[in-house]
Short mmCIF file of C-alpha atoms (C1' of nucleotides) in Angstrom, two decimals:
data_model
loop_
_atom_site.label_atom_id
_atom_site.label_comp_id
_atom_site.label_asym_id
_atom_site.label_seq_id
_atom_site.Cartn_x
_atom_site.Cartn_y
_atom_site.Cartn_z
CA MET A 1 -21.49 -19.63 5.91
CA ASN A 2 -21.60 -21.24 2.51
CA ASP A 3 -24.83 -19.59 1.18
CA LYS A 4 -23.78 -16.30 1.58
CA PRO A 5 -22.46 -14.35 -1.90
CA GLY A 6 -19.09 -13.15 -3.25
CA PRO A 7 -15.60 -15.14 -3.00
CA LYS A 8 -15.06 -17.06 0.20
CA TYR A 9 -11.66 -15.29 0.91
CA LYS A 10 -13.14 -11.86 1.04
CA ARG A 11 -16.21 -13.25 3.27
CA VAL A 12 -13.35 -14.67 5.47
CA TYR A 13 -11.49 -11.38 5.42
CA ASP A 14 -14.46 -9.57 6.38
CA THR A 15 -15.88 -11.47 9.37
CA LEU A 16 -11.36 -10.88 10.60
CA ARG A 17 -11.66 -7.66 9.98
CA LYS A 18 -14.84 -7.61 11.78
CA ARG A 19 -13.75 -8.85 14.76
CA LEU A 20 -10.39 -7.34 14.51
CA GLN A 21 -12.33 -3.99 14.71
CA ASP A 22 -14.61 -4.97 17.57
CA GLY A 23 -12.04 -6.28 19.95
CA TYR A 24 -12.66 -9.86 19.55
CA TYR A 25 -9.21 -10.36 18.80
CA SER A 26 -7.28 -7.70 20.85
CA VAL A 27 -3.95 -5.90 20.38
CA GLY A 28 -0.92 -8.46 21.07
CA THR A 29 -2.90 -11.57 21.41
CA ARG A 30 -2.00 -14.20 18.62
CA LEU A 31 -4.76 -15.46 16.14
CA PRO A 32 -6.11 -19.34 15.96
CA THR A 33 -3.92 -20.96 13.45
CA GLU A 34 -4.51 -21.11 9.75
CA ASP A 35 -5.77 -24.97 10.13
CA ALA A 36 -7.94 -23.42 13.03
CA LEU A 37 -9.44 -21.09 11.20
CA ALA A 38 -9.90 -23.12 8.03
CA THR A 39 -11.90 -25.51 9.90
CA THR A 40 -14.16 -23.41 11.65
CA PHE A 41 -14.45 -21.13 8.34
CA GLU A 42 -15.10 -24.67 6.06
CA VAL A 43 -12.48 -23.33 3.83
CA SER A 44 -9.37 -24.74 2.57
CA ARG A 45 -6.04 -23.06 4.36
CA VAL A 46 -4.94 -21.66 1.46
CA THR A 47 -8.04 -19.47 0.87
CA VAL A 48 -7.62 -18.34 5.01
CA ARG A 49 -4.10 -17.40 4.22
CA ARG A 50 -5.26 -15.26 1.52
CA SER A 51 -7.33 -13.76 3.78
CA LEU A 52 -4.72 -13.31 6.58
CA ASP A 53 -2.08 -12.08 3.98
CA MET A 54 -4.95 -9.27 2.90
CA LEU A 55 -5.03 -8.24 6.25
CA VAL A 56 -1.28 -8.34 6.90
CA SER A 57 -0.66 -6.11 4.25
CA GLU A 58 -3.09 -3.66 5.52
CA GLY A 59 -1.30 -3.81 8.64
CA TYR A 60 -3.61 -4.99 11.06
CA LEU A 61 -1.77 -8.36 11.71
CA VAL A 62 1.81 -9.85 12.04
CA ALA A 63 2.71 -13.48 10.67
CA ARG A 64 5.34 -15.41 12.10
CA GLN A 65 6.62 -18.45 10.99
CA GLY A 66 6.54 -21.09 13.16
CA SER A 67 4.69 -19.22 15.86
CA GLY A 68 1.23 -17.80 14.24
CA TYR A 69 -0.08 -13.97 13.46
CA LEU A 70 -0.27 -11.50 16.28
CA VAL A 71 -2.93 -8.50 15.86
CA ASP A 72 -0.48 -5.08 15.98
CA THR A 73 -2.67 -2.61 15.89
CA LEU A 74 -6.23 -2.02 15.49
CA SER A 75 -6.02 1.14 13.36
CA PRO A 76 -3.05 0.40 10.82
CA PRO A 77 -2.02 3.11 8.73
CA SER A 78 -4.20 3.48 5.87
CA SER A 79 -4.01 7.15 5.19
CA THR A 80 -2.49 10.07 6.59
CA CYS A 81 -5.65 11.61 7.71
CA LEU A 82 -7.01 8.20 8.78
CA THR A 83 -4.29 7.36 10.44
CA SER A 84 -5.28 7.17 14.51
CA PHE A 85 -3.41 10.06 16.04
CA THR A 86 -4.33 8.24 19.51
CA ASP A 87 -2.67 4.97 18.46
CA SER A 88 0.59 6.72 16.83
CA VAL A 89 1.06 8.83 20.15
CA LEU A 90 0.03 6.05 22.32
CA LYS A 91 2.91 3.66 20.23
CA GLU A 92 5.84 6.13 21.67
CA GLY A 93 4.83 6.03 25.10
CA ARG A 94 3.18 9.56 25.54
CA GLU A 95 -0.13 10.58 26.50
CA PRO A 96 -2.78 11.49 23.79
CA GLY A 97 -5.14 14.07 24.47
CA ALA A 98 -8.15 15.42 22.92
CA ARG A 99 -10.02 18.81 24.22
CA LEU A 100 -13.58 19.45 22.57
CA ILE A 101 -13.29 23.49 21.95
CA ASP A 102 -17.01 23.77 20.77
CA ILE A 103 -19.55 21.91 18.32
CA THR A 104 -21.48 24.33 16.20
CA PHE A 105 -24.23 24.27 14.23
CA PHE A 106 -24.70 26.06 11.02
CA ASP A 107 -27.61 26.16 9.15
CA GLY A 108 -26.92 28.05 5.71
CA ASP A 109 -24.45 30.49 7.14
CA ALA A 110 -21.32 28.11 7.09
CA PRO A 111 -18.04 28.90 5.02
CA GLU A 112 -19.42 28.45 1.25
CA ALA A 113 -16.47 25.76 0.14
CA VAL A 114 -18.06 24.13 2.95
CA HIS A 115 -21.61 24.34 2.32
CA ASP A 116 -21.33 23.49 -1.34
CA MET A 117 -19.62 19.93 -0.31
CA LEU A 118 -21.73 18.81 2.42
CA GLY A 119 -25.18 21.03 2.04
CA LYS A 120 -26.80 23.56 4.40
CA SER A 121 -27.09 22.16 7.44
CA LEU A 122 -23.87 21.14 9.06
CA VAL A 123 -21.70 20.65 12.29
CA ARG A 124 -18.76 21.50 12.90
CA ILE A 125 -16.68 20.32 15.92
CA ARG A 126 -13.24 21.93 16.76
CA ARG A 127 -11.24 19.74 18.86
CA LEU A 128 -7.37 20.66 20.18
CA ARG A 129 -5.31 16.99 19.90
CA THR A 130 -2.58 17.65 22.85
CA VAL A 131 0.58 14.93 23.37
CA ASP A 132 1.75 14.99 27.51
CA GLY A 133 -0.59 18.36 27.96
CA GLU A 134 1.18 20.22 24.88
CA PRO A 135 -1.36 21.32 21.84
CA LYS A 136 0.05 19.32 18.67
CA MET A 137 -3.26 19.87 16.16
CA LEU A 138 -6.34 21.90 16.00
CA VAL A 139 -9.22 19.69 14.21
CA ASN A 140 -11.88 20.48 12.21
CA THR A 141 -14.74 18.39 11.83
CA TRP A 142 -17.53 19.06 9.40
CA LEU A 143 -20.97 16.88 9.03
CA PRO A 144 -23.81 17.07 7.55
CA THR A 145 -26.07 17.42 10.86
CA ALA A 146 -28.52 14.87 9.48
CA ARG A 147 -25.75 11.82 10.06
CA VAL A 148 -25.02 12.84 13.67
CA ALA A 149 -27.99 13.40 15.43
CA GLY A 150 -27.82 13.91 18.83
CA ILE A 151 -24.59 14.52 19.06
CA THR A 152 -23.43 15.97 21.88
CA ALA A 153 -20.33 17.21 24.00
CA GLU A 154 -20.66 13.69 25.88
CA ASP A 155 -19.59 11.91 22.46
CA PHE A 156 -16.03 13.05 23.26
CA PRO A 157 -13.72 11.85 25.87
CA GLU A 158 -10.97 13.94 26.93
CA THR A 159 -9.10 10.59 27.50
CA GLY A 160 -9.02 6.99 26.96
CA GLN A 161 -8.98 4.73 23.85
CA ASP A 162 -11.83 6.24 22.16
CA GLN A 163 -10.61 9.57 21.52
CA SER A 164 -10.43 8.87 17.73
CA ILE A 165 -13.52 11.04 16.12
CA LEU A 166 -13.37 8.19 13.45
CA ARG A 167 -14.05 5.92 15.97
CA VAL A 168 -16.70 7.68 17.60
CA LEU A 169 -18.57 8.60 14.70
CA SER A 170 -18.64 5.24 13.27
CA GLY A 171 -19.20 3.24 16.01
CA ARG A 172 -21.76 5.62 17.32
CA PHE A 173 -23.22 6.98 14.23
CA GLY A 174 -22.62 3.88 12.40
CA LEU A 175 -20.70 6.44 9.67
CA GLU A 176 -18.77 4.68 6.87
CA TRP A 177 -16.60 5.95 3.69
CA SER A 178 -15.48 4.06 0.99
CA ARG A 179 -13.15 6.60 -0.38
CA ALA A 180 -11.34 9.90 0.86
CA CYS A 181 -9.50 12.46 -0.31
CA GLU A 182 -6.24 14.28 1.86
CA THR A 183 -4.74 17.30 0.44
CA ILE A 184 -1.63 18.95 2.48
CA ARG A 185 -0.92 22.68 1.75
CA SER A 186 0.70 25.39 3.70
CA CYS A 187 -1.03 28.50 5.44
CA VAL A 188 0.26 30.86 8.27
CA ALA A 189 -0.98 30.86 11.26
CA SER A 190 -3.99 32.76 12.27
CA ASP A 191 -4.34 34.95 15.04
CA GLU A 192 -7.45 32.56 16.62
CA ILE A 193 -5.15 29.57 15.00
CA GLY A 194 -1.97 31.19 17.07
CA THR A 195 -3.75 31.10 20.19
CA PHE A 196 -4.87 27.53 19.92
CA LEU A 197 -1.46 26.02 18.96
CA GLN A 198 0.35 28.38 20.87
CA VAL A 199 2.66 29.53 18.49
CA PRO A 200 3.66 33.32 17.18
CA VAL A 201 0.87 34.80 14.13
CA GLN A 202 2.22 34.15 10.85
CA THR A 203 4.13 30.71 11.68
CA PRO A 204 3.83 29.02 8.77
CA LEU A 205 2.06 25.77 9.44
CA LEU A 206 0.55 22.66 7.68
CA VAL A 207 -2.60 22.28 6.58
CA GLN A 208 -4.10 18.58 6.29
CA ALA A 209 -7.37 19.04 4.51
CA CYS A 210 -9.39 15.15 4.12
CA THR A 211 -13.16 14.64 2.20
CA ALA A 212 -14.73 11.47 2.71
CA PHE A 213 -17.43 9.83 0.30
CA ASP A 214 -19.46 6.74 0.95
CA ASP A 215 -20.37 4.42 -1.79
CA GLU A 216 -23.06 6.91 -3.15
CA GLN A 217 -20.76 9.81 -3.99
CA GLY A 218 -22.14 11.49 -1.08
CA THR A 219 -19.45 13.32 1.18
CA VAL A 220 -19.78 11.71 4.72
CA PHE A 221 -17.23 14.11 6.27
CA PHE A 222 -14.67 16.83 5.66
CA GLU A 223 -12.02 17.43 7.93
CA GLU A 224 -9.45 19.90 8.41
CA VAL A 225 -5.98 19.37 10.57
CA PHE A 226 -3.37 22.56 11.70
CA ARG A 227 -0.45 21.37 12.48
CA ASN A 228 2.94 22.65 13.30
CA THR A 229 5.16 19.53 13.53
CA PRO A 230 6.01 18.14 10.24
CA ILE A 231 4.13 15.03 8.80
CA THR A 232 6.64 11.90 8.82
CA PHE A 233 6.09 8.90 6.31
CA ASN A 234 8.39 5.64 6.57
CA LEU A 235 8.39 4.19 3.12
CA GLY A 236 9.70 0.86 1.74
CA GLY A 237 8.89 -2.92 1.74
CA SER A 238 4.88 -3.15 1.17
CA ARG A 239 4.17 -1.04 4.20
CA ARG A 240 3.98 2.18 4.86
CA GLN A 241 3.80 3.62 8.48
CA GLU A 242 2.94 7.35 9.15
CA GLN A 243 4.78 8.76 12.46
CA LEU A 244 4.35 11.21 14.75
CA SER A 245 6.98 13.35 15.14
CA MET B 1 16.21 -20.36 -13.12
CA ASN B 2 15.63 -22.87 -10.39
CA ASP B 3 19.15 -22.18 -9.23
CA LYS B 4 19.21 -19.00 -7.52
CA PRO B 5 18.85 -18.76 -4.27
CA GLY B 6 15.10 -17.25 -2.58
CA PRO B 7 11.67 -18.06 -3.51
CA LYS B 8 10.38 -18.59 -6.93
CA TYR B 9 7.70 -16.39 -6.99
CA LYS B 10 10.68 -13.56 -5.82
CA ARG B 11 12.32 -14.16 -8.36
CA VAL B 12 9.49 -14.23 -11.29
CA TYR B 13 8.65 -11.07 -9.83
CA ASP B 14 12.01 -9.40 -9.93
CA THR B 15 12.11 -10.53 -13.39
CA LEU B 16 8.70 -8.77 -14.62
CA ARG B 17 9.77 -5.43 -12.63
CA LYS B 18 12.83 -5.63 -14.09
CA ARG B 19 11.70 -5.81 -17.40
CA LEU B 20 8.95 -3.52 -16.81
CA GLN B 21 11.41 -0.77 -15.93
CA ASP B 22 13.62 -1.43 -18.47
CA GLY B 23 10.76 -1.31 -21.21
CA TYR B 24 10.97 -4.25 -22.43
CA TYR B 25 6.88 -4.12 -21.93
CA SER B 26 6.02 -0.60 -23.04
CA VAL B 27 2.86 0.99 -21.09
CA GLY B 28 -0.65 0.27 -22.86
CA THR B 29 0.23 -3.11 -23.77
CA ARG B 30 -0.49 -6.43 -22.71
CA LEU B 31 1.55 -8.75 -20.97
CA PRO B 32 2.06 -12.96 -21.94
CA THR B 33 -0.74 -14.42 -20.32
CA GLU B 34 -0.34 -16.34 -17.09
CA ASP B 35 0.32 -19.73 -18.76
CA ALA B 36 2.77 -18.46 -20.87
CA LEU B 37 4.67 -16.80 -18.29
CA ALA B 38 4.24 -20.33 -16.27
CA THR B 39 5.78 -22.02 -18.98
CA THR B 40 8.78 -19.83 -19.73
CA PHE B 41 9.82 -19.33 -16.27
CA GLU B 42 9.24 -22.69 -15.47
CA VAL B 43 6.41 -22.44 -12.63
CA SER B 44 3.39 -23.28 -11.65
CA ARG B 45 0.48 -20.76 -12.74
CA VAL B 46 0.12 -20.25 -9.10
CA THR B 47 3.48 -19.19 -8.60
CA VAL B 48 3.29 -16.29 -11.46
CA ARG B 49 -0.17 -15.32 -10.46
CA ARG B 50 1.11 -14.35 -7.16
CA SER B 51 3.88 -12.52 -8.97
CA LEU B 52 1.55 -10.91 -10.84
CA ASP B 53 -0.57 -9.94 -8.30
CA MET B 54 2.11 -8.10 -6.52
CA LEU B 55 2.85 -6.10 -9.42
CA VAL B 56 -1.21 -5.20 -9.61
CA SER B 57 -1.00 -3.84 -6.22
CA GLU B 58 2.14 -2.44 -6.71
CA GLY B 59 -0.05 0.08 -9.45
CA TYR B 60 2.41 -1.14 -12.45
CA LEU B 61 -0.28 -3.77 -13.73
CA VAL B 62 -4.00 -3.81 -14.22
CA ALA B 63 -5.60 -7.16 -14.58
CA ARG B 64 -9.27 -7.55 -16.44
CA GLN B 65 -10.55 -11.24 -16.58
CA GLY B 66 -11.03 -12.37 -19.99
CA SER B 67 -8.79 -10.32 -21.00
CA GLY B 68 -5.09 -10.57 -19.88
CA TYR B 69 -2.66 -7.97 -17.81
CA LEU B 70 -1.99 -4.53 -19.07
CA VAL B 71 1.15 -2.23 -18.03
CA ASP B 72 -0.31 1.02 -16.70
CA THR B 73 2.67 2.85 -15.19
CA LEU B 74 6.12 2.42 -15.21
CA SER B 75 6.22 4.40 -11.96
CA PRO B 76 3.73 3.69 -10.04
CA PRO B 77 2.68 5.90 -7.02
CA SER B 78 4.75 4.24 -4.28
CA SER B 79 5.21 7.02 -2.51
CA THR B 80 4.83 10.84 -2.80
CA CYS B 81 8.59 11.92 -2.77
CA LEU B 82 9.24 8.83 -5.00
CA THR B 83 6.36 9.08 -7.57
CA SER B 84 7.09 10.53 -11.31
CA PHE B 85 6.05 14.08 -11.63
CA THR B 86 7.11 13.53 -15.23
CA ASP B 87 4.18 10.33 -15.30
CA SER B 88 1.59 12.57 -12.87
CA VAL B 89 1.69 15.48 -15.79
CA LEU B 90 1.58 13.96 -18.83
CA LYS B 91 -1.03 11.97 -17.79
CA GLU B 92 -3.09 15.21 -17.25
CA GLY B 93 -2.58 16.12 -20.85
CA ARG B 94 0.02 18.99 -20.18
CA GLU B 95 3.82 19.53 -20.05
CA PRO B 96 6.43 18.54 -18.09
CA GLY B 97 9.42 20.25 -18.17
CA ALA B 98 12.60 20.09 -15.81
CA ARG B 99 15.49 22.90 -16.14
CA LEU B 100 18.44 22.35 -14.70
CA ILE B 101 19.79 25.74 -12.57
CA ASP B 102 23.43 24.14 -11.49
CA ILE B 103 25.36 20.76 -10.62
CA THR B 104 27.88 22.05 -6.93
CA PHE B 105 30.19 19.87 -5.79
CA PHE B 106 30.71 19.93 -1.96
CA ASP B 107 33.83 18.68 0.20
CA GLY B 108 32.81 19.18 3.61
CA ASP B 109 31.38 22.98 3.33
CA ALA B 110 27.99 21.21 2.62
CA PRO B 111 25.14 22.57 5.21
CA GLU B 112 25.53 20.42 8.18
CA ALA B 113 22.36 18.70 8.06
CA VAL B 114 23.61 17.49 4.80
CA HIS B 115 26.67 16.28 5.55
CA ASP B 116 25.75 14.54 8.79
CA MET B 117 23.79 12.03 6.45
CA LEU B 118 25.82 11.95 3.13
CA GLY B 119 29.20 12.39 3.80
CA LYS B 120 32.29 14.79 3.43
CA SER B 121 32.04 14.91 -0.53
CA LEU B 122 28.59 15.35 -2.21
CA VAL B 123 26.88 16.97 -5.28
CA ARG B 124 24.01 19.46 -5.22
CA ILE B 125 21.83 19.35 -8.18
CA ARG B 126 18.68 21.71 -8.35
CA ARG B 127 16.18 21.54 -10.79
CA LEU B 128 12.71 23.89 -11.58
CA ARG B 129 9.96 21.67 -12.56
CA THR B 130 7.35 23.45 -14.85
CA VAL B 131 4.03 22.56 -15.97
CA ASP B 132 3.47 24.00 -19.23
CA GLY B 133 6.37 26.62 -18.32
CA GLU B 134 5.11 27.64 -15.64
CA PRO B 135 7.76 26.87 -12.59
CA LYS B 136 5.84 24.47 -10.10
CA MET B 137 8.93 23.09 -8.07
CA LEU B 138 12.16 23.96 -7.10
CA VAL B 139 13.85 20.53 -6.17
CA ASN B 140 17.71 19.92 -4.82
CA THR B 141 18.97 16.42 -4.64
CA TRP B 142 22.22 15.82 -2.55
CA LEU B 143 24.21 12.63 -3.21
CA PRO B 144 27.38 11.56 -2.45
CA THR B 145 30.12 12.16 -5.22
CA ALA B 146 31.26 8.51 -5.37
CA ARG B 147 27.74 7.31 -6.36
CA VAL B 148 27.33 9.40 -9.03
CA ALA B 149 31.21 9.52 -10.72
CA GLY B 150 31.09 11.73 -13.91
CA ILE B 151 27.60 13.18 -13.23
CA THR B 152 27.09 16.70 -15.68
CA ALA B 153 24.33 18.44 -17.21
CA GLU B 154 23.68 16.04 -19.95
CA ASP B 155 22.67 13.27 -17.59
CA PHE B 156 19.27 15.79 -17.29
CA PRO B 157 17.14 16.56 -20.27
CA GLU B 158 15.16 19.25 -20.15
CA THR B 159 11.75 17.31 -21.88
CA GLY B 160 10.70 14.14 -22.59
CA GLN B 161 10.16 11.10 -20.98
CA ASP B 162 13.31 10.32 -18.60
CA GLN B 163 13.06 13.64 -16.52
CA SER B 164 12.77 11.72 -13.75
CA ILE B 165 15.63 11.95 -11.38
CA LEU B 166 15.54 8.92 -10.30
CA ARG B 167 15.50 6.87 -13.47
CA VAL B 168 18.30 8.53 -14.36
CA LEU B 169 20.39 7.55 -11.40
CA SER B 170 19.05 4.21 -11.42
CA GLY B 171 19.92 4.01 -15.42
CA ARG B 172 22.83 5.61 -15.41
CA PHE B 173 24.38 5.09 -12.25
CA GLY B 174 22.61 1.97 -10.95
CA LEU B 175 21.36 3.89 -7.83
CA GLU B 176 18.84 1.73 -5.73
CA TRP B 177 17.08 2.21 -2.68
CA SER B 178 15.28 -0.35 -0.45
CA ARG B 179 13.92 2.19 2.37
CA ALA B 180 12.94 5.83 2.59
CA CYS B 181 11.58 8.16 4.77
CA GLU B 182 9.62 11.42 3.73
CA THR B 183 8.77 14.22 5.56
CA ILE B 184 6.44 16.96 4.88
CA ARG B 185 6.70 20.01 6.47
CA SER B 186 6.28 23.91 6.19
CA CYS B 187 8.01 27.18 5.42
CA VAL B 188 8.03 30.76 3.71
CA ALA B 189 10.10 31.46 0.82
CA SER B 190 12.98 32.88 1.06
CA ASP B 191 14.33 35.61 -1.22
CA GLU B 192 16.07 33.07 -3.42
CA ILE B 193 13.40 30.29 -3.89
CA GLY B 194 10.46 32.90 -3.96
CA THR B 195 12.67 34.46 -7.06
CA PHE B 196 12.61 30.53 -8.67
CA LEU B 197 9.11 29.57 -8.60
CA GLN B 198 7.76 33.25 -9.07
CA VAL B 199 6.17 33.77 -6.10
CA PRO B 200 6.38 36.82 -3.47
CA VAL B 201 9.17 36.15 -0.36
CA GLN B 202 7.37 35.16 2.52
CA THR B 203 5.22 32.46 0.69
CA PRO B 204 4.04 29.89 2.71
CA LEU B 205 5.01 26.55 0.96
CA LEU B 206 5.21 23.24 1.52
CA VAL B 207 8.49 21.35 1.82
CA GLN B 208 8.73 17.59 0.97
CA ALA B 209 12.55 15.91 2.29
CA CYS B 210 12.95 12.51 1.39
CA THR B 211 16.25 10.23 2.55
CA ALA B 212 16.74 7.05 0.33
CA PHE B 213 18.52 4.52 2.05
CA ASP B 214 20.07 0.57 0.87
CA ASP B 215 20.21 -2.31 2.44
CA GLU B 216 23.65 -1.49 4.25
CA GLN B 217 21.92 1.47 5.96
CA GLY B 218 23.34 3.31 3.99
CA THR B 219 22.16 7.00 2.87
CA VAL B 220 21.79 7.11 -1.11
CA PHE B 221 19.90 10.41 -1.43
CA PHE B 222 18.38 13.17 -0.11
CA GLU B 223 15.87 15.41 -1.99
CA GLU B 224 14.55 18.59 -1.27
CA VAL B 225 11.07 19.77 -2.80
CA PHE B 226 9.77 23.36 -2.25
CA ARG B 227 6.45 23.57 -4.01
CA ASN B 228 3.61 26.09 -3.75
CA THR B 229 0.81 24.16 -5.04
CA PRO B 230 -0.80 21.48 -1.94
CA ILE B 231 -0.11 17.64 -2.65
CA THR B 232 -3.65 15.38 -2.95
CA PHE B 233 -3.91 12.03 -1.97
CA ASN B 234 -6.92 9.76 -3.31
CA LEU B 235 -7.90 7.27 -0.96
CA GLY B 236 -9.38 3.96 -0.87
CA GLY B 237 -9.70 0.60 -2.13
CA SER B 238 -6.20 -0.97 -2.01
CA ARG B 239 -4.16 1.20 -4.16
CA ARG B 240 -3.31 5.16 -3.34
CA GLN B 241 -2.80 7.66 -5.82
CA GLU B 242 -1.13 11.01 -5.44
CA GLN B 243 -1.95 13.41 -8.03
CA LEU B 244 -0.67 16.81 -8.86
CA SER B 245 -3.09 19.61 -8.15
"C1'" DC C 1 -22.79 -5.65 -44.13
"C1'" DG C 2 -24.08 -6.31 -39.25
"C1'" DA C 3 -26.39 -8.67 -35.64
"C1'" DA C 4 -26.09 -12.50 -33.12
"C1'" DC C 5 -24.39 -16.82 -31.64
"C1'" DA C 6 -21.52 -20.41 -29.95
"C1'" DG C 7 -16.36 -21.30 -29.30
"C1'" DA C 8 -11.74 -20.44 -27.42
"C1'" DT C 9 -9.08 -17.78 -24.82
"C1'" DT C 10 -8.03 -16.12 -20.27
"C1'" DA C 11 -8.00 -14.64 -15.35
"C1'" DG C 12 -10.95 -15.01 -10.56
"C1'" DT C 13 -11.49 -18.67 -7.13
"C1'" DA C 14 -11.24 -22.99 -4.40
"C1'" DT C 15 -9.30 -27.83 -3.14
"C1'" DG C 16 -6.00 -30.85 -1.75
"C1'" DA C 17 -1.43 -32.41 -1.04
"C1'" DA C 18 3.29 -31.86 -0.07
"C1'" DC C 19 7.31 -30.22 1.62
"C1'" DA C 20 10.70 -26.26 3.70
"C1'" DA C 21 12.23 -23.40 7.45
"C1'" DA C 22 11.51 -21.02 12.08
"C1'" DT C 23 9.40 -21.54 16.40
"C1'" DT C 24 7.89 -23.23 20.53
"C1'" DT C 25 7.43 -27.06 23.73
"C1'" DG C 26 8.86 -31.22 25.76
"C1'" DT C 27 12.43 -34.30 27.42
"C1'" DT C 28 16.94 -36.05 28.47
"C1'" DA C 29 21.42 -35.84 29.91
"C1'" DC C 30 24.66 -33.49 33.00
"C1'" DG D 1 18.47 -25.92 37.18
"C1'" DT D 2 19.75 -25.67 32.65
"C1'" DA D 3 21.81 -26.66 28.46
"C1'" DA D 4 21.69 -29.40 24.61
"C1'" DC D 5 18.83 -32.32 21.35
"C1'" DA D 6 14.54 -33.86 20.09
"C1'" DA D 7 9.56 -33.26 18.52
"C1'" DA D 8 5.50 -31.06 17.41
"C1'" DT D 9 3.87 -27.01 15.94
"C1'" DT D 10 3.18 -23.22 12.67
"C1'" DT D 11 4.10 -20.67 9.20
"C1'" DG D 12 6.40 -20.35 4.22
"C1'" DT D 13 6.33 -22.23 -0.56
"C1'" DT D 14 5.41 -24.64 -4.34
"C1'" DC D 15 2.74 -27.71 -7.39
"C1'" DA D 16 -1.58 -30.23 -10.12
"C1'" DT D 17 -5.94 -29.76 -10.49
"C1'" DA D 18 -10.98 -28.12 -11.26
"C1'" DC D 19 -14.43 -25.41 -12.39
"C1'" DT D 20 -16.08 -20.15 -12.86
"C1'" DA D 21 -16.37 -16.10 -15.12
"C1'" DA D 22 -15.62 -12.54 -17.82
"C1'" DT D 23 -14.14 -10.85 -22.89
"C1'" DC D 24 -12.75 -11.97 -27.07
"C1'" DT D 25 -13.04 -14.07 -32.01
"C1'" DG D 26 -14.62 -16.31 -35.77
"C1'" DT D 27 -18.81 -17.95 -38.26
"C1'" DT D 28 -23.35 -17.88 -39.28
"C1'" DC D 29 -27.51 -15.99 -40.65
"C1'" DG D 30 -30.62 -12.38 -41.96
#
DNA sequence: CGAACAGATTAGTATGAACAAATTTGTTAC
DNA sequence: GTAACAAATTTGTTCATACTAATCTGTTCG
């Protein structure tokens, strides 16, 4: 532990964060106490506290004086598009679903805007996200073919904990990003989109477009979400929470 | 300093934050050193660091090792609706403007949705935000009359640093809020809104609706922003930045 | 004058210690 | 059994201190 580079608090943070994402500590359980963690990591309590504070402010953990640190979620609301649809629906006691529409491969014949960002050889994954069976969002995810070699429909379960495309891409293909840009704009439902979302043509919709980059400035993926429902933020305190509405 | 309630780091944070918002430290200048602040506040360097770290993570300050703390902005991007339109436009080297359309007083005859939130006696401030003279957003701000007694058109300058309605309300009427909820939805331009924004009727628009509350759960204000341009977020690292596009 | 170096300044990381405050757990008394 | 109290546990706050790393400043030398 003490021979790796970088500050200790960062190494402890990275380790704990990885454990959380690997399910080593599951949601609702309690973490070891500060003293215990300090002992196992061979750092001072102040240092382990610093790491825990980071995880708390990011929303992974909640700290309760006199009790301990509780695992709150594995998908904290770090952004809008990167927020797990699955988690937020589950928290409301409803049933999230994801119906795969199609996986299409493009080779130079993709729309120009996407082509410019991600390159020639592309995959488009179209999915319909549902709540209690009702269609809520149409999600188009674009990826360079090279990054997701051998992707098939089997990679996308219709129900369960692993519907999140981000978790699929991260777990199955090791896809990671460091920076992302999201825009929200307005549009009206086309014939095709209206059919999928079961709304009349010309209905005003929200479009969330999210582009994610890795450290080398390469574009990792591009995602477009069409939704009829508003986007809600709860602001206040240090943390922010997107809610499904 | 040492006889007030609450933790010291919080008191130091509050003091510094107030100074920043009052212009005691202006943008681009350097704060006193950690040691100096620790001495003047009569706390340890660790405590003053904790307060400074909070201001850094909120975006007010940037810390540079070996140099000091620089004041980055007085309106950090703490949320979308609460973000200063003025600041973001100025940062792009363009000229923000705010044309006051009207200030209307309602007494029981306000739209029901607003009436339920804020009470019977209301003020509606309608403003048109512009960039280089071009209309960009229509902003409707609703407030309880009691909170802004004696408000007039003079309170809203058309140009300059103090166009931000939030700074006006905070500075002139002492309006503060602790929690807010924002939703983003889609709509199409009505006849009136289309005229203000100079777009055809039925153009799809974004609507940002923001409701702010104080500690006693009272609703402080409600704001609706109609815009033709998309909302952009830059995500990554610990901080988030809304950009004008 | 200007480049290079040395020293001072300032933020970054880390420890150990002490006490406060909230919660949980254990024990006692009724 | 359970209500009340006591003790232990656990996080929250604060301090003094030491060292590291980046930046800035002043001086010296060519």
